[in-house]
Short mmCIF file of C-alpha atoms in Angstrom, two decimals:
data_model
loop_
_atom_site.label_atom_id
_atom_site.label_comp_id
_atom_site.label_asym_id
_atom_site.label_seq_id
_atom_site.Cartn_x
_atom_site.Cartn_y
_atom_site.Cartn_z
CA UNK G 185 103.70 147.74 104.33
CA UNK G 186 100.10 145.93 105.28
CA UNK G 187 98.64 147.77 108.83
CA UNK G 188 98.13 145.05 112.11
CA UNK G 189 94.32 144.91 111.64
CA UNK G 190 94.03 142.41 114.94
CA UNK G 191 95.47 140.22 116.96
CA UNK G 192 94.05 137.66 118.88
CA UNK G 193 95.62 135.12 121.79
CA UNK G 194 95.10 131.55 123.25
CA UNK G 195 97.37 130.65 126.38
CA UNK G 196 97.41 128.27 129.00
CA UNK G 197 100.15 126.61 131.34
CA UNK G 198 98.63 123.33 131.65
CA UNK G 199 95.69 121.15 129.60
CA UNK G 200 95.22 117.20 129.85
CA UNK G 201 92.94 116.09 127.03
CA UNK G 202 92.00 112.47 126.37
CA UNK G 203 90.60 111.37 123.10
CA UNK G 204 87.93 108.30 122.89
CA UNK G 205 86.73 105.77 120.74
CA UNK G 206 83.35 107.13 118.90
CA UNK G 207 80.78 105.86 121.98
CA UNK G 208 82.86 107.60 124.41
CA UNK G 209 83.46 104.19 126.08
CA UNK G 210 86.90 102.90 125.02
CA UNK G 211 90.09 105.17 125.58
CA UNK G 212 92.87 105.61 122.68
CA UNK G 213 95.33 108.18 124.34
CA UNK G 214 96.31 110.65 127.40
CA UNK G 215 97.66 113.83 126.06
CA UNK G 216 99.49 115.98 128.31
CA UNK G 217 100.29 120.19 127.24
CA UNK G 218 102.18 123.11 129.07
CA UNK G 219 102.79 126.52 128.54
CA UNK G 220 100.65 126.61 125.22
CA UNK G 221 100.19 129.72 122.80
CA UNK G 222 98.29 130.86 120.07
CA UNK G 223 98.52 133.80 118.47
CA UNK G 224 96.59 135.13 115.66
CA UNK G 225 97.86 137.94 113.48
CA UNK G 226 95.57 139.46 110.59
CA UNK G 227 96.48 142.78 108.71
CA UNK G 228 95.06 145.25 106.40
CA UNK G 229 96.03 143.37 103.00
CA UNK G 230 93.99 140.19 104.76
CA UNK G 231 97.35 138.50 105.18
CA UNK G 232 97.41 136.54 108.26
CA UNK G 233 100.01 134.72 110.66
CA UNK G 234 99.80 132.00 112.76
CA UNK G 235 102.06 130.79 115.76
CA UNK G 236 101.55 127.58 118.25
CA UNK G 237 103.92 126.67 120.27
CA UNK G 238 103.62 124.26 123.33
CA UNK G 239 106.50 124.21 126.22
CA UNK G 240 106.06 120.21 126.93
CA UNK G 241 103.99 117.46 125.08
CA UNK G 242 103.47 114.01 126.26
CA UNK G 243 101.32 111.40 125.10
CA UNK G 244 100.07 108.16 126.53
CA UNK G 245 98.70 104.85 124.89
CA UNK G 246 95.49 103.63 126.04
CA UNK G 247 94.79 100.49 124.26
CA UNK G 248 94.74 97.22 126.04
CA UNK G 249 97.83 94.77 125.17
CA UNK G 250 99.71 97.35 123.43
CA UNK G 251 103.64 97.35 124.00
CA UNK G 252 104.80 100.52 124.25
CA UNK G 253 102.82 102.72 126.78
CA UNK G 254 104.43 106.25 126.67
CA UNK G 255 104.24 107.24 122.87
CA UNK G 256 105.21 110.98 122.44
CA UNK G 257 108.03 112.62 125.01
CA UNK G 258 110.57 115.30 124.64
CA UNK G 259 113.74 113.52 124.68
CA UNK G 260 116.07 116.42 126.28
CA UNK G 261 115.06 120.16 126.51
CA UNK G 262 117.90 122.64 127.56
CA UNK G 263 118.46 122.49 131.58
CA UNK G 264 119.69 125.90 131.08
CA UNK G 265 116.30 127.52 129.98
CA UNK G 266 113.99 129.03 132.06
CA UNK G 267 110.82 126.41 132.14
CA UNK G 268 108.57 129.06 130.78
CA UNK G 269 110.93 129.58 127.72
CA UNK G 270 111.24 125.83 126.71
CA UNK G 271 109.11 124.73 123.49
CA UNK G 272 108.99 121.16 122.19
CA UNK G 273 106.34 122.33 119.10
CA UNK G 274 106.92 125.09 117.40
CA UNK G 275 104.36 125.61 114.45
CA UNK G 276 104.39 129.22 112.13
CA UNK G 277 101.88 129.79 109.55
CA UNK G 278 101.78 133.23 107.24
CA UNK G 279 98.56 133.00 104.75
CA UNK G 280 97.27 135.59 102.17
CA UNK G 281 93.79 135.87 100.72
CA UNK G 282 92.17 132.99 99.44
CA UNK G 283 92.41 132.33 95.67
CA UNK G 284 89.63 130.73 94.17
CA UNK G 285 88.39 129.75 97.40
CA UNK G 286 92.12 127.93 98.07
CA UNK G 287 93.58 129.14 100.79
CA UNK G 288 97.53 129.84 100.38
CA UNK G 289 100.06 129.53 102.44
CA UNK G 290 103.18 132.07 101.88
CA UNK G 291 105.27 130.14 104.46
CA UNK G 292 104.61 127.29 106.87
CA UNK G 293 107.39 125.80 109.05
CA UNK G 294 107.07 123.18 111.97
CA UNK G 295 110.01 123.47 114.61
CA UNK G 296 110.02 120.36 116.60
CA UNK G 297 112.75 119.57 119.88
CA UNK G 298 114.48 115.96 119.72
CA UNK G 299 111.89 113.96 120.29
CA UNK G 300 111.39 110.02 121.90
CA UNK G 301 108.88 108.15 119.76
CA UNK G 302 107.42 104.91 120.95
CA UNK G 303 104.15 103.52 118.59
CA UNK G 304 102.53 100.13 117.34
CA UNK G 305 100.87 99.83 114.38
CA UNK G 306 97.42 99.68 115.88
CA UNK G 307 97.94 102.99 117.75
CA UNK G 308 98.65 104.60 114.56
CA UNK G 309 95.43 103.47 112.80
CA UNK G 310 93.09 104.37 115.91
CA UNK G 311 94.71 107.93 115.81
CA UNK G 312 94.36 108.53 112.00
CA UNK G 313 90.49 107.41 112.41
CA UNK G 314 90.36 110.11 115.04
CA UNK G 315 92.13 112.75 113.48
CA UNK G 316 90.25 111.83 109.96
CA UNK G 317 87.12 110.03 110.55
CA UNK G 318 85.67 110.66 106.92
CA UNK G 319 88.90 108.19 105.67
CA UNK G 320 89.97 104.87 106.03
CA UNK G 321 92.74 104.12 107.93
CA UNK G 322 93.60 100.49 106.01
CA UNK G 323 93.93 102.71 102.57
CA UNK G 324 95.12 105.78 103.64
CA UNK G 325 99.20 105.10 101.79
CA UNK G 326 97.54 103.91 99.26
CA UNK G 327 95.00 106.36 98.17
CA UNK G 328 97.81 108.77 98.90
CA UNK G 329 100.54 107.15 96.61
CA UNK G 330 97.69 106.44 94.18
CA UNK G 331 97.01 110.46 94.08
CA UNK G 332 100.39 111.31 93.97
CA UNK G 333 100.74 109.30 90.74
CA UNK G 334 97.69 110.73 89.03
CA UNK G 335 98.89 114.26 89.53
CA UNK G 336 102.46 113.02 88.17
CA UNK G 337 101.16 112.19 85.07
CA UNK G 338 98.35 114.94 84.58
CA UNK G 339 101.54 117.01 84.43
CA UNK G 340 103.10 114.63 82.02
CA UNK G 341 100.23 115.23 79.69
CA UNK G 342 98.98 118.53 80.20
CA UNK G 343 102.51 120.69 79.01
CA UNK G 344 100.52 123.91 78.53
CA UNK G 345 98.89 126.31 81.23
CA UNK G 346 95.16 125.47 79.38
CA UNK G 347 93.79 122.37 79.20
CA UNK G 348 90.24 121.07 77.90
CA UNK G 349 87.75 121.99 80.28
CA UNK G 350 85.84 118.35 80.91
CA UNK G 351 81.97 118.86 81.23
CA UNK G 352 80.67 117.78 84.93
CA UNK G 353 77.36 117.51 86.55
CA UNK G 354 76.47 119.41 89.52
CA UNK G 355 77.50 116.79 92.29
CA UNK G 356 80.65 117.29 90.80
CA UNK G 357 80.70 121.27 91.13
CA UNK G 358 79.80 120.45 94.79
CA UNK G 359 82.22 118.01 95.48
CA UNK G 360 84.84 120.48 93.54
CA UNK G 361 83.71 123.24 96.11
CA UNK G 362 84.42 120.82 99.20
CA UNK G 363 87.42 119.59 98.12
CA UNK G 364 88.32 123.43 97.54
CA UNK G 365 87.64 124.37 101.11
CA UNK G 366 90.24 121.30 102.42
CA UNK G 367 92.76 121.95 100.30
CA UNK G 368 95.58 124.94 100.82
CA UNK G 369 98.19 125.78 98.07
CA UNK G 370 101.25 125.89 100.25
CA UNK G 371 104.16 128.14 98.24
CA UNK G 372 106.73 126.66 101.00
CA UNK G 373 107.15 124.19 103.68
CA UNK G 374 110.04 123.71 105.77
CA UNK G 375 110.44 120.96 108.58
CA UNK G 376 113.96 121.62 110.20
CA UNK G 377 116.16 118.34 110.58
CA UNK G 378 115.76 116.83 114.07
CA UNK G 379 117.16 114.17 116.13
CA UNK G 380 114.20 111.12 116.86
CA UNK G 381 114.75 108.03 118.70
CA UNK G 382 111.86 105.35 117.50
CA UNK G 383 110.95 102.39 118.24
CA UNK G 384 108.06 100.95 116.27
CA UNK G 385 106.17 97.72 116.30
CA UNK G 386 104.23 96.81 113.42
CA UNK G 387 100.57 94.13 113.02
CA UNK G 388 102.54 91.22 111.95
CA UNK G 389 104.65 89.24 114.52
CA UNK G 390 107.83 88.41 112.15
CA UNK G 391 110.45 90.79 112.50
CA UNK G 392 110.20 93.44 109.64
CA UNK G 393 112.72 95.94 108.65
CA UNK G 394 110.54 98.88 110.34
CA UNK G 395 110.45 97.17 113.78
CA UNK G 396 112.84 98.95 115.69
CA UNK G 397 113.58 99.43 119.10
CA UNK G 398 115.65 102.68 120.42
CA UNK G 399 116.61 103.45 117.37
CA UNK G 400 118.30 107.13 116.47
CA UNK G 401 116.65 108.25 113.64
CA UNK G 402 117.80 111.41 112.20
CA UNK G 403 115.22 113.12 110.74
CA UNK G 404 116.87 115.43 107.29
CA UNK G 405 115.38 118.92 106.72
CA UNK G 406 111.52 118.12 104.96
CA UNK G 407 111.07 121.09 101.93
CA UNK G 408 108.20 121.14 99.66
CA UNK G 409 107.48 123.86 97.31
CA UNK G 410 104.37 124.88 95.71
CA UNK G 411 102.30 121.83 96.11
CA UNK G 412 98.44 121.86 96.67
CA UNK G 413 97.52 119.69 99.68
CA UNK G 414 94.83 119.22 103.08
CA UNK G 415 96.24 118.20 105.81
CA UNK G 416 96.24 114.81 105.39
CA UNK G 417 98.10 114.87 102.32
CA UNK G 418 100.75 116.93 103.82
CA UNK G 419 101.11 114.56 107.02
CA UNK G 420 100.99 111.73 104.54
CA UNK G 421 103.87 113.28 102.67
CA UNK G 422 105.68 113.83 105.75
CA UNK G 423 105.42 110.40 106.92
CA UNK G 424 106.60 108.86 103.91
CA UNK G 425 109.64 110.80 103.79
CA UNK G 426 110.36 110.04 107.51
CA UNK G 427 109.52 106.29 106.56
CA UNK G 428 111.98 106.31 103.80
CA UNK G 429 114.89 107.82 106.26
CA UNK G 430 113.89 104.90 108.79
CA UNK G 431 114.43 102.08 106.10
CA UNK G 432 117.82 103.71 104.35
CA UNK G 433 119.36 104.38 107.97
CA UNK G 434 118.12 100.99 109.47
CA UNK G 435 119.83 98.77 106.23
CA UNK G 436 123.06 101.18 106.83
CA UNK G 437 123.06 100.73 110.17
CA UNK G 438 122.20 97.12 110.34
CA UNK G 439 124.81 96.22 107.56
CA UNK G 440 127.88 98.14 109.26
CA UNK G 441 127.11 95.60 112.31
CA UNK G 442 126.87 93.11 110.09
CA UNK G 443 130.61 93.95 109.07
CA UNK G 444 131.81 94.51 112.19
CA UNK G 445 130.35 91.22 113.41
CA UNK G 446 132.52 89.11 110.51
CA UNK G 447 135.14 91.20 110.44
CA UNK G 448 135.50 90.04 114.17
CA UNK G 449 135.15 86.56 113.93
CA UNK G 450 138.02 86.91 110.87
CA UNK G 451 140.45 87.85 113.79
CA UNK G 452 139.15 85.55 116.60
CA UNK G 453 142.69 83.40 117.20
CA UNK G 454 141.59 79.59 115.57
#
């Protein structure tokens, strides 16, 4: 088997970070870490693994006339376990050597505990334009769904392993390079099911199907297999899975009320 070539560590028991508009001036969130690790594994066939975990997570919304305030807290972590042994994040990465200037992922899993959500549609946008400044935050579903269509029916078309070749200038090549460097060829991703309760406010002020309040969300197990992503596709992805759990469990939920409400009434004595 491959030789440990080096191994490399980030720890810390405690970090507060807050993240700004772009002048510095406005603030969009207060994010609380404990007991954070890092470690870095590479060995002698250039095969590397990675492992974060964080003990405790919190996360606070800054913006003015927003109406949820605490956005991101564990909802229970085991009373029994030694403080310095709980982890609410749990991310593992093992890569091998680029192909093509891809880099591949062998295995990536994210391990998260139960988890108390609390986010407006605002907050959402002003993280994403942190987190991806170089996007739009209005279009970001839609140039994702838009994507995901494209490479549905490039499949479609192209049966065989060799396709024609299409001739491209040299902004292209560049812009082929770039996009090369973001994107990872991820062989398998596993999200473990987890218990979430949400609640969710969206722009508009009529009540929509996705505003929720308290609401147990149980999140399935999240598998993808050999798919060629960046980040933000993969988050994307992730959300729109999540999304789609929200709606089906919401119309379930909300109908079986619904029918215990009439079914009620049906008995009430005239």
């Amino acid at each position: 088997g491959a030789k440990l070539r080096r191994r490399g560590e980030i720890c810390f028991s405690k970090a507060a970070w807050r993240l700004t508009e772009v002048d510095g001036q406005l603030g969009i969130a207060d994010i609380n870490i404990s007991n954070f690790i890092f470690t870095r594994t590479s060995k002698s066939d250039d095969s590397v693994e990675n492992l974060l975990e964080m003990g405790y997570v919190s996360m606070r919304n800054l913006l003015p006339n927003q109406r949820y305030e605490n956005v991101l807290t564990p909802t229970e972590l085991k009373r029994d376990m030694p403080v310095d042994r709980q982890r609410t994040v749990r991310i593992y990465s093992r890569e091998r050597a680029r192909v093509g200037g891809i880099s591949v992922k062998d295995h990536f899993e994210i391990n998260v505990a139960p988890l108390t959500i609390c986010i407006t549609a605002l907050f959402y946008k002003k993280m994403m334009t942190f987190a991806f400044p170089e996007k739009d935050a209005e279009t970001f579903d839609d140039d994702f769904e838009t994507e995901k269509t494209k490479k549905k029916n490039k499949k479609s078309k192209n049966a065989s392993f060799y396709v024609e070749c299409p001739s491209v200038e040299k902004d292209d090549v560049e812009k082929m390079k770039e996009r090369a460097e973001r994107n990872k060829l991820f062989i398998y991703i596993k999200i473990p099911e987890v218990p979430i309760k949400v609640s969710y406010k969206g722009e508009k002020e009529k009540n929509q199907i996705l505003d929720v309040a308290d609401f147990q969300l149980q999140v399935p197990t999240i598998e993808y297999h050999n798919v060629t992503w960046t980040w933000l596709d993969l988050l994307l992805a992730v959300k729109s899975k999540t999304k789609d759990s929200l709606v089906t469990q919401a119309i379930k939920q909300k109908f079986l009320r619904s029918n215990k409400t009439s079914g009620k009434e049906e008995q009430a004595p005239p």
